PDB file of C-alpha atoms in Angstrom:
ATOM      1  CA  UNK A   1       0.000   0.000   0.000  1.00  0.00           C
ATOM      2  CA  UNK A   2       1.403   3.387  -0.923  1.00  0.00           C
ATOM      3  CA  UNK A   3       0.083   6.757   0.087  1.00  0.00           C
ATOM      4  CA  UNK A   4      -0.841   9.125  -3.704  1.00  0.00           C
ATOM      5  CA  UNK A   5       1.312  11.757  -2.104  1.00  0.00           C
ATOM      6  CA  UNK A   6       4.230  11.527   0.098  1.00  0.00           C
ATOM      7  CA  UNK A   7       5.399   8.088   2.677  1.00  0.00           C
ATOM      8  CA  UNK A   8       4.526   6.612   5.539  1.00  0.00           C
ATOM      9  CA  UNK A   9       6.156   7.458   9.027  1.00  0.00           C
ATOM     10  CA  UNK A  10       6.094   4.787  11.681  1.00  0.00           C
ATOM     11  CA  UNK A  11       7.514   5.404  14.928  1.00  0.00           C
ATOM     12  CA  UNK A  12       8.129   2.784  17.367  1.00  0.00           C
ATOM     13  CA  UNK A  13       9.038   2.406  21.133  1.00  0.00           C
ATOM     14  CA  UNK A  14      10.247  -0.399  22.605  1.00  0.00           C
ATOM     15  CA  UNK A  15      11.442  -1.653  25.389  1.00  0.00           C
ATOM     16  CA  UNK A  16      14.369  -3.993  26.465  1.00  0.00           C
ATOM     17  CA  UNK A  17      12.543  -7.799  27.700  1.00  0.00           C
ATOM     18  CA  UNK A  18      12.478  -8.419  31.140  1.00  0.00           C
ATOM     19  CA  UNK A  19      15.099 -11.624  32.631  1.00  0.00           C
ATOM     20  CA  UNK A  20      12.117 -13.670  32.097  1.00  0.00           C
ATOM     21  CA  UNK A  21      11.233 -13.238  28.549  1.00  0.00           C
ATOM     22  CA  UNK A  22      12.908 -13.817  25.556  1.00  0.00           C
ATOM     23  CA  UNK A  23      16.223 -12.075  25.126  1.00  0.00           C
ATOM     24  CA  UNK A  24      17.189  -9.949  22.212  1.00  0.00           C
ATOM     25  CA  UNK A  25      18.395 -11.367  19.304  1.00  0.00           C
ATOM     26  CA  UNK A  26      21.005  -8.050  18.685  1.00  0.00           C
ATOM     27  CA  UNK A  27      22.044  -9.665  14.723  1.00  0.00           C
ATOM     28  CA  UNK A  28      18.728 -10.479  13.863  1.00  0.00           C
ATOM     29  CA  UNK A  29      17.641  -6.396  14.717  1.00  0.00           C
ATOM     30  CA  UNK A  30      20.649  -5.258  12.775  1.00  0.00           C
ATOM     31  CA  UNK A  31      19.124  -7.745   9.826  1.00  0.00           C
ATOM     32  CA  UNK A  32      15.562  -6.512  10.312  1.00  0.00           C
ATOM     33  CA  UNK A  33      17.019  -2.803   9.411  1.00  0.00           C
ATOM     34  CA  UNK A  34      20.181  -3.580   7.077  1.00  0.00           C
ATOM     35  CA  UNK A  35      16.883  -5.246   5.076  1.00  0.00           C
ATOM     36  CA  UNK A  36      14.542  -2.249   5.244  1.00  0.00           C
ATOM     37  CA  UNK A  37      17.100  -0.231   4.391  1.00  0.00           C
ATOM     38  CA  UNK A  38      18.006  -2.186   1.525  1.00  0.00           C
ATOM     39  CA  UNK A  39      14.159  -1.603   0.672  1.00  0.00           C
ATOM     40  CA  UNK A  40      14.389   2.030   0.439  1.00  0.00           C
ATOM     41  CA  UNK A  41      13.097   2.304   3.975  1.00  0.00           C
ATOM     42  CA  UNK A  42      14.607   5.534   6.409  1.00  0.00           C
ATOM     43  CA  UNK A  43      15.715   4.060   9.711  1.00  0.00           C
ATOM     44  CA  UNK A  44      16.527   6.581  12.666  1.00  0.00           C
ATOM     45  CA  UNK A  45      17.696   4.634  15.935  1.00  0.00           C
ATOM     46  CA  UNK A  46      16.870   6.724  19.168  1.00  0.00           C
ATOM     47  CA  UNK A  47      18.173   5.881  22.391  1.00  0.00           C
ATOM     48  CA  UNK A  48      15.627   6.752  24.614  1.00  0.00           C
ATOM     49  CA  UNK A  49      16.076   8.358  28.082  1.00  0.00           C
ATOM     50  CA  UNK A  50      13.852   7.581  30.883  1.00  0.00           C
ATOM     51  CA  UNK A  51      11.046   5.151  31.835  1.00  0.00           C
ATOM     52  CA  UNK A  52       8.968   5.099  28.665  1.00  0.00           C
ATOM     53  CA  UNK A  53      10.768   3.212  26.323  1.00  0.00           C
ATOM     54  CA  UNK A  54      14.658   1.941  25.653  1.00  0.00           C
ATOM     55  CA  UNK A  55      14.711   2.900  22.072  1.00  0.00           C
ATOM     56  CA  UNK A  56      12.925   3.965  19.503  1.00  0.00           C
ATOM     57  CA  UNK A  57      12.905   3.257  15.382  1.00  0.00           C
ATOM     58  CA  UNK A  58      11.860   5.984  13.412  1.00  0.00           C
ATOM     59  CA  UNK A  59      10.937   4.117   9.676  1.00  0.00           C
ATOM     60  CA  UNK A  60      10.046   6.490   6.758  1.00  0.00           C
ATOM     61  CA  UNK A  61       8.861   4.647   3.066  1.00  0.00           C
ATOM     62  CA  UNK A  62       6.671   4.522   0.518  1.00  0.00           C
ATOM     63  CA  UNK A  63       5.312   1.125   0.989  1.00  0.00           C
ATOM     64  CA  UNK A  64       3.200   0.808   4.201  1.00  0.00           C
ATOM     65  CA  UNK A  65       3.509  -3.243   3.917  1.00  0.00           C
ATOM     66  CA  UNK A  66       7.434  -3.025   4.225  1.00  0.00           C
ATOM     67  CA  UNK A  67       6.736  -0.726   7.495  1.00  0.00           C
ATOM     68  CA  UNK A  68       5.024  -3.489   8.390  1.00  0.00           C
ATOM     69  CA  UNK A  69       7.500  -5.963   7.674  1.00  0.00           C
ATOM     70  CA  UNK A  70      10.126  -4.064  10.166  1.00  0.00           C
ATOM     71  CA  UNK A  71       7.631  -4.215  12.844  1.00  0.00           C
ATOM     72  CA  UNK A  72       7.569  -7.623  12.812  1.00  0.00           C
ATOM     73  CA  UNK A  73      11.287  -8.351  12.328  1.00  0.00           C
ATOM     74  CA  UNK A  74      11.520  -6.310  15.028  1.00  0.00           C
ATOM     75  CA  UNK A  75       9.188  -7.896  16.910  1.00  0.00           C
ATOM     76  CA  UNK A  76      10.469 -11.345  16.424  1.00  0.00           C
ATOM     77  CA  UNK A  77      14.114 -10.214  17.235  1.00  0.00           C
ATOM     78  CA  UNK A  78      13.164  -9.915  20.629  1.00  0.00           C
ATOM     79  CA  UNK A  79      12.091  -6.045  21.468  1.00  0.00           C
ATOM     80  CA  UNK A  80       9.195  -5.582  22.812  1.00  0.00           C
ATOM     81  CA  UNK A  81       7.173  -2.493  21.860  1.00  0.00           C
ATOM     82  CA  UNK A  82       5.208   0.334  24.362  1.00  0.00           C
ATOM     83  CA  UNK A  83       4.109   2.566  21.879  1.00  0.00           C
ATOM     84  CA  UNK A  84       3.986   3.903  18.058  1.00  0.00           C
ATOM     85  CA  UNK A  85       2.833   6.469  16.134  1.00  0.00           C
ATOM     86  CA  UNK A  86       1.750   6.758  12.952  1.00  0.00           C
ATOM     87  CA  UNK A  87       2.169   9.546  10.342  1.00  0.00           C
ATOM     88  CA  UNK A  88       2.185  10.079   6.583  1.00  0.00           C
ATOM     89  CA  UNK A  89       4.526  12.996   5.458  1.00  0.00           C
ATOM     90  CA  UNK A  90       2.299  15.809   3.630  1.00  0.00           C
ATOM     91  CA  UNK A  91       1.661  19.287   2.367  1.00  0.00           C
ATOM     92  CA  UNK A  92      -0.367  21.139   4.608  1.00  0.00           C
ATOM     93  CA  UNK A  93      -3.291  23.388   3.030  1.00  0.00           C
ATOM     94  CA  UNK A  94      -0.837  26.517   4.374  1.00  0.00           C
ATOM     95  CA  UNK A  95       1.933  25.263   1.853  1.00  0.00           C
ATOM     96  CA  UNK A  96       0.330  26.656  -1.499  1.00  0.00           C
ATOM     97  CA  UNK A  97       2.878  27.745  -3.867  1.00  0.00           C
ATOM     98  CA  UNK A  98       5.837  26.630  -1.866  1.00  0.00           C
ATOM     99  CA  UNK A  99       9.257  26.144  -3.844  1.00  0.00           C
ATOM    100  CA  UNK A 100       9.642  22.682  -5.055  1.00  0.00           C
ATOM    101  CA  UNK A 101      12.778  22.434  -3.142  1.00  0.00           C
ATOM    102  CA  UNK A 102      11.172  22.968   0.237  1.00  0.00           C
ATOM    103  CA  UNK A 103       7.705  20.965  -1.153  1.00  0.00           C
ATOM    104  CA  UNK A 104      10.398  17.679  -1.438  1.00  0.00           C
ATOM    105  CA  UNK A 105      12.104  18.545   1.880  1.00  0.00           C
ATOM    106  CA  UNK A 106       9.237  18.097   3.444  1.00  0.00           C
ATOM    107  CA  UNK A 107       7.292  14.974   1.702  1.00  0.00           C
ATOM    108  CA  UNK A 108      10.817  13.177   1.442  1.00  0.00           C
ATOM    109  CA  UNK A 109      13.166  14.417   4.355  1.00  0.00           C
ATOM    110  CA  UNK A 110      16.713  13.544   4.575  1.00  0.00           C
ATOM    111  CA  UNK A 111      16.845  12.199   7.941  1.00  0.00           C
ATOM    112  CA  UNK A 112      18.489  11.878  10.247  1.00  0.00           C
ATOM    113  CA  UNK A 113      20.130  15.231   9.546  1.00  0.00           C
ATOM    114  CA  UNK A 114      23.662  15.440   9.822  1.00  0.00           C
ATOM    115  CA  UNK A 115      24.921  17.277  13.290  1.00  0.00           C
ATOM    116  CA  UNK A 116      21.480  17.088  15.421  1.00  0.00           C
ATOM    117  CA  UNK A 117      21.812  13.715  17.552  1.00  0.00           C
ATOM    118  CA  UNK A 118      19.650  15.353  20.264  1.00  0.00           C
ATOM    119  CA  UNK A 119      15.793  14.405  19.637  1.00  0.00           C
ATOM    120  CA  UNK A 120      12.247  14.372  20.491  1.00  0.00           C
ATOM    121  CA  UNK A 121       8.706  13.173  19.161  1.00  0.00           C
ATOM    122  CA  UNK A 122       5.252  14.256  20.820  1.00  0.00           C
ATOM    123  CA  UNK A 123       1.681  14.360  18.728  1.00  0.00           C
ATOM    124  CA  UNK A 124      -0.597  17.356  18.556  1.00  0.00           C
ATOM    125  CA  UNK A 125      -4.103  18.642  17.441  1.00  0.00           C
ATOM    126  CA  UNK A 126      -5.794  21.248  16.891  1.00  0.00           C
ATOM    127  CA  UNK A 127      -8.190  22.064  19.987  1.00  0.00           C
ATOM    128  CA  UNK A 128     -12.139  21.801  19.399  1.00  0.00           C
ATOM    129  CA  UNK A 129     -13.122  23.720  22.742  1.00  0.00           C
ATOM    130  CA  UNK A 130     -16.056  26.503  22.837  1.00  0.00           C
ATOM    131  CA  UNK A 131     -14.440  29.772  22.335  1.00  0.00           C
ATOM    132  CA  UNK A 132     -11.256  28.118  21.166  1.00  0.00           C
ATOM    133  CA  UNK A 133     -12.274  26.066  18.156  1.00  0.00           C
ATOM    134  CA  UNK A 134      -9.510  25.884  15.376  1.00  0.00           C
ATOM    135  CA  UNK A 135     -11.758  24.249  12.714  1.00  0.00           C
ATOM    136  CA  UNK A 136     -14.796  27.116  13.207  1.00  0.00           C
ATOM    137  CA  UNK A 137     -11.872  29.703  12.066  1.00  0.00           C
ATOM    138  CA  UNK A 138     -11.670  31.356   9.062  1.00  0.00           C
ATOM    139  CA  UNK A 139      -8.934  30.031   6.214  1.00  0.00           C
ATOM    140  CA  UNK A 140      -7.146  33.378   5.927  1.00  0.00           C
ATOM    141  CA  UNK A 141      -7.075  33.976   9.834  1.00  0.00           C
ATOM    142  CA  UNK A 142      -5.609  30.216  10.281  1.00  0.00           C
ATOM    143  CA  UNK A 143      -3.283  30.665   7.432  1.00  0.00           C
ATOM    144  CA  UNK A 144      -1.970  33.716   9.129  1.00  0.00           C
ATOM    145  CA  UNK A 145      -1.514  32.015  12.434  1.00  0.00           C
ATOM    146  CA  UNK A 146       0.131  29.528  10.770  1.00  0.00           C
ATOM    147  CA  UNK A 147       2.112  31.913   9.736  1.00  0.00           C
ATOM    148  CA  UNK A 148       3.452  33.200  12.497  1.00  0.00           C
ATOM    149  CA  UNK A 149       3.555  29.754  14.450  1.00  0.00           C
ATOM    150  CA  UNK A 150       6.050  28.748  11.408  1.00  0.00           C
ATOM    151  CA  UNK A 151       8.194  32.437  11.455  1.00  0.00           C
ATOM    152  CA  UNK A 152       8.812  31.143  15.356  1.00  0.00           C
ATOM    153  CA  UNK A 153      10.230  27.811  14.392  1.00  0.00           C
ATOM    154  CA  UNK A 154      11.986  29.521  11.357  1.00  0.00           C
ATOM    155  CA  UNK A 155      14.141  31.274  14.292  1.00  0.00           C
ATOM    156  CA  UNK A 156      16.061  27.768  15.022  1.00  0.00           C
ATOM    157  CA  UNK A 157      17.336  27.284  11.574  1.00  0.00           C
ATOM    158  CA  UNK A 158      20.493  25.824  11.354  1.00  0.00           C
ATOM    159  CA  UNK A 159      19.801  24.742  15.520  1.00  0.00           C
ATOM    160  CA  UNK A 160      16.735  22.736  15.030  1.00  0.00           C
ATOM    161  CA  UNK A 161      14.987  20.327  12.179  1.00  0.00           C
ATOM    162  CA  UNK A 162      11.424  20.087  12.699  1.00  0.00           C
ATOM    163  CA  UNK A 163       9.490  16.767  10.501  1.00  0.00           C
ATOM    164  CA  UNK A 164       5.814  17.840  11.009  1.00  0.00           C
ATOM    165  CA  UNK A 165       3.834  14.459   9.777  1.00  0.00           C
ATOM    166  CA  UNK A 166      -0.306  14.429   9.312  1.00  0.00           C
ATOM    167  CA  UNK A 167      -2.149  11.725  11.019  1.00  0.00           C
ATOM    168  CA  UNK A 168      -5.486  12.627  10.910  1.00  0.00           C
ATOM    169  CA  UNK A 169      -7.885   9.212  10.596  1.00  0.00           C
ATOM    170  CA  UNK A 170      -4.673   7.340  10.624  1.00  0.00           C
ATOM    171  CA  UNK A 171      -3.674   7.837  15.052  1.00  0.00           C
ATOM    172  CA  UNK A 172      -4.887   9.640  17.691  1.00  0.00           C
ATOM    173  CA  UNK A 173      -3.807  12.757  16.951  1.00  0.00           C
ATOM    174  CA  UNK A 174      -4.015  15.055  14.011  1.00  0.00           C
ATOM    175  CA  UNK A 175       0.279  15.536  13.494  1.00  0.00           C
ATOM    176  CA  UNK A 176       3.327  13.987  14.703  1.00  0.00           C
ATOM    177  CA  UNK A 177       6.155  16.283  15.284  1.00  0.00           C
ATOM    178  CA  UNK A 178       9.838  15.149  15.331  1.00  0.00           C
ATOM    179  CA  UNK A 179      12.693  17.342  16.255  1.00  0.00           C
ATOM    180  CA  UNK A 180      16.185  16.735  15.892  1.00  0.00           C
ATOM    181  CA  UNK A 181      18.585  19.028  17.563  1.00  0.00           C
ATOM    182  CA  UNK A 182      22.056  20.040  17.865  1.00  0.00           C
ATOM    183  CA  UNK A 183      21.928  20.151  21.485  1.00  0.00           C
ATOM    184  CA  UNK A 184      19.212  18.853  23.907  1.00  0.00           C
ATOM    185  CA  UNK A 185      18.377  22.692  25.480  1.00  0.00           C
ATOM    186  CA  UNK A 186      17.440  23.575  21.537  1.00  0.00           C
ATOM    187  CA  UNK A 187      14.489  21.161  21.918  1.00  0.00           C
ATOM    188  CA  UNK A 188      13.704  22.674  24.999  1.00  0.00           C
ATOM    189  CA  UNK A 189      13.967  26.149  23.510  1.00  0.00           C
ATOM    190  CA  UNK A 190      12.101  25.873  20.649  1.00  0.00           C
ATOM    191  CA  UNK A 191       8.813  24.076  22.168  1.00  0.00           C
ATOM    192  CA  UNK A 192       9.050  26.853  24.748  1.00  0.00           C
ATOM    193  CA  UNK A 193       9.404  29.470  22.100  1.00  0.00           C
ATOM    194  CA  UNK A 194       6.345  28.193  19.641  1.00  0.00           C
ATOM    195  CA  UNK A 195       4.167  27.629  22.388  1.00  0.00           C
ATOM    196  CA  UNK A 196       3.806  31.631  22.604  1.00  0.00           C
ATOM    197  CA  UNK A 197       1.886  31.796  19.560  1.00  0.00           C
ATOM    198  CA  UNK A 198      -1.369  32.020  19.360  1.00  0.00           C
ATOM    199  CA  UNK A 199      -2.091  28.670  17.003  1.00  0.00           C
ATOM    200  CA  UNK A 200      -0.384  26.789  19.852  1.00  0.00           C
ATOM    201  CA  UNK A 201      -1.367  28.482  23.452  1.00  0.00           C
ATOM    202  CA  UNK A 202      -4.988  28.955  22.265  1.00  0.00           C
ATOM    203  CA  UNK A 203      -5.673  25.912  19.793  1.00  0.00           C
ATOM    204  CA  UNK A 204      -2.658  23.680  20.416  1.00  0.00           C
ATOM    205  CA  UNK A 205      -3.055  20.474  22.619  1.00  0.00           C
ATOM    206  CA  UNK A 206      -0.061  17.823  23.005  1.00  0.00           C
ATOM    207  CA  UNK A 207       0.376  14.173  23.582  1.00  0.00           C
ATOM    208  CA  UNK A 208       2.625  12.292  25.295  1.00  0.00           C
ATOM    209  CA  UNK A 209       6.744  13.445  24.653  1.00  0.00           C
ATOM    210  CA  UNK A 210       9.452  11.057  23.920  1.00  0.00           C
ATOM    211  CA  UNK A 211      13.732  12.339  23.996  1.00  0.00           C
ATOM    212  CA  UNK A 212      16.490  10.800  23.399  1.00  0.00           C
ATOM    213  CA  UNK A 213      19.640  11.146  21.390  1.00  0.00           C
ATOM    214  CA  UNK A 214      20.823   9.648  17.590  1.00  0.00           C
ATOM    215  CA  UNK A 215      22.632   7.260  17.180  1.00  0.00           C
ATOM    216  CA  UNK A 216      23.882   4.700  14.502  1.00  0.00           C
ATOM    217  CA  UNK A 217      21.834   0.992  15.568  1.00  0.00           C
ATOM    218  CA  UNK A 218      25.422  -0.191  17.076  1.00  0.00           C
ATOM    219  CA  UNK A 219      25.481   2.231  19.234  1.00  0.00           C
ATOM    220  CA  UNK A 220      22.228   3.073  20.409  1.00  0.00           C
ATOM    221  CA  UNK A 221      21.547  -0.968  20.982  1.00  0.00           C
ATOM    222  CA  UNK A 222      25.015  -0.740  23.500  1.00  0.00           C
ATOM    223  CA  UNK A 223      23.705   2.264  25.097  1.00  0.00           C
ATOM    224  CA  UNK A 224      20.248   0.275  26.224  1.00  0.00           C
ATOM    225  CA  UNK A 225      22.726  -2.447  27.186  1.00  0.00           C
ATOM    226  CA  UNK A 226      21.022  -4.892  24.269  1.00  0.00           C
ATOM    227  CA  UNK A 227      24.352  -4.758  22.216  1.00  0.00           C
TER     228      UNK A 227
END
């Protein structure tokens, strides 16, 4: 199955298996990604920090059946998964007329960029509240509060990358939103910053928030201690 416009985004978080489940096969998860990568799939390792998860896989590709695939390699190599997202990369209805440079950046990123190992996912909608309803607006006055919300984020260039990723009728949320960083207080910053504007401290509500830091698979399965 592949999306008309863009790829699929799947984000997973597992965790390592307790002493009395099955270990982790370490090979067989280096297999699982060496073979999605061979695929065309994107595979960002996280290693996670605190209780939530160990690590994460962040899988970008055109074929939702070969996301599908890793899951299950992964799966069967021993991790156990918490949590996932998923996400389908996209032109918002605010991106008329953008350069087809910037159009490709964003509907097939580069990742994970090179520089900015410090990194962080959390979802987000739109609120729906009386007095506060986002979809009720008008297009220009959204646009324009788009507008600004994006002139904020535009302040971190060069610090931050942000992957913005629709998931409306496909998770819980409306957008996934993945930051990679040069340095972990950018991430920090830069939520801080944006949540100032108006489309995020009147209409903006946030899931849960996952950080951690980029790593090649090697490395990030040592750092969990699965390695």
């Amino acid at each position: 199955m592949v999306p008309a416009t863009g790829q699929g985004v799947l984000h997973l978080f597992w965790r390592a298996p307790t002493p009395a489940e099955r270990p982790v096969d370490a090979p067989a998860v280096a297999v699982a990604v060496k073979a999605a990568e061979a695929d065309g799939v994107q595979v960002v390792p996280v290693a996670l920090l605190g209780h939530k998860a160990d690590l994460a896989t962040m899988a970008l590709g055109s074929d939702l059946w070969r996301l599908r695939v890793l899951q299950t390699d992964l799966r069967r190599a021993g991790l156990v998964l918490v949590d996932s997202y998923v996400s389908l990369t996209e032109l918002s209805e605010y991106a008329k007329g953008l350069p087809a440079e910037m159009a490709e950046a964003r509907l097939w990123p580069q990742l994970p960029p090179e520089g900015k190992e410090a990194w962080c996912f959390y979802p987000m909608s739109k609120r729906r509240n009386v007095g506060a309803n986002w979809f009720t607006l008008p297009y220009d006055e959204r646009k324009e509060l788009m507008y600004e919300h994006g002139g904020s984020g535009r302040k971190f260039a060069g610090r931050v990358l942000q992957v913005v990723t629709g998931s409306t009728g496909v998770d819980d949320f409306e957008w996934g939103v993945t930051l990679f960083a040069v340095h972990p207080d950018d991430l920090k910053e830069v939520v801080y910053t944006m949540r100032f504007d108006t489309a995020s401290a009147l209409y903006g509500e946030f899931g849960t928030f996952y950080a951690g830091m980029v790593a090649s698979l090697d490395e990030v399965l040592a750092r969990v201690g699965l390695g």
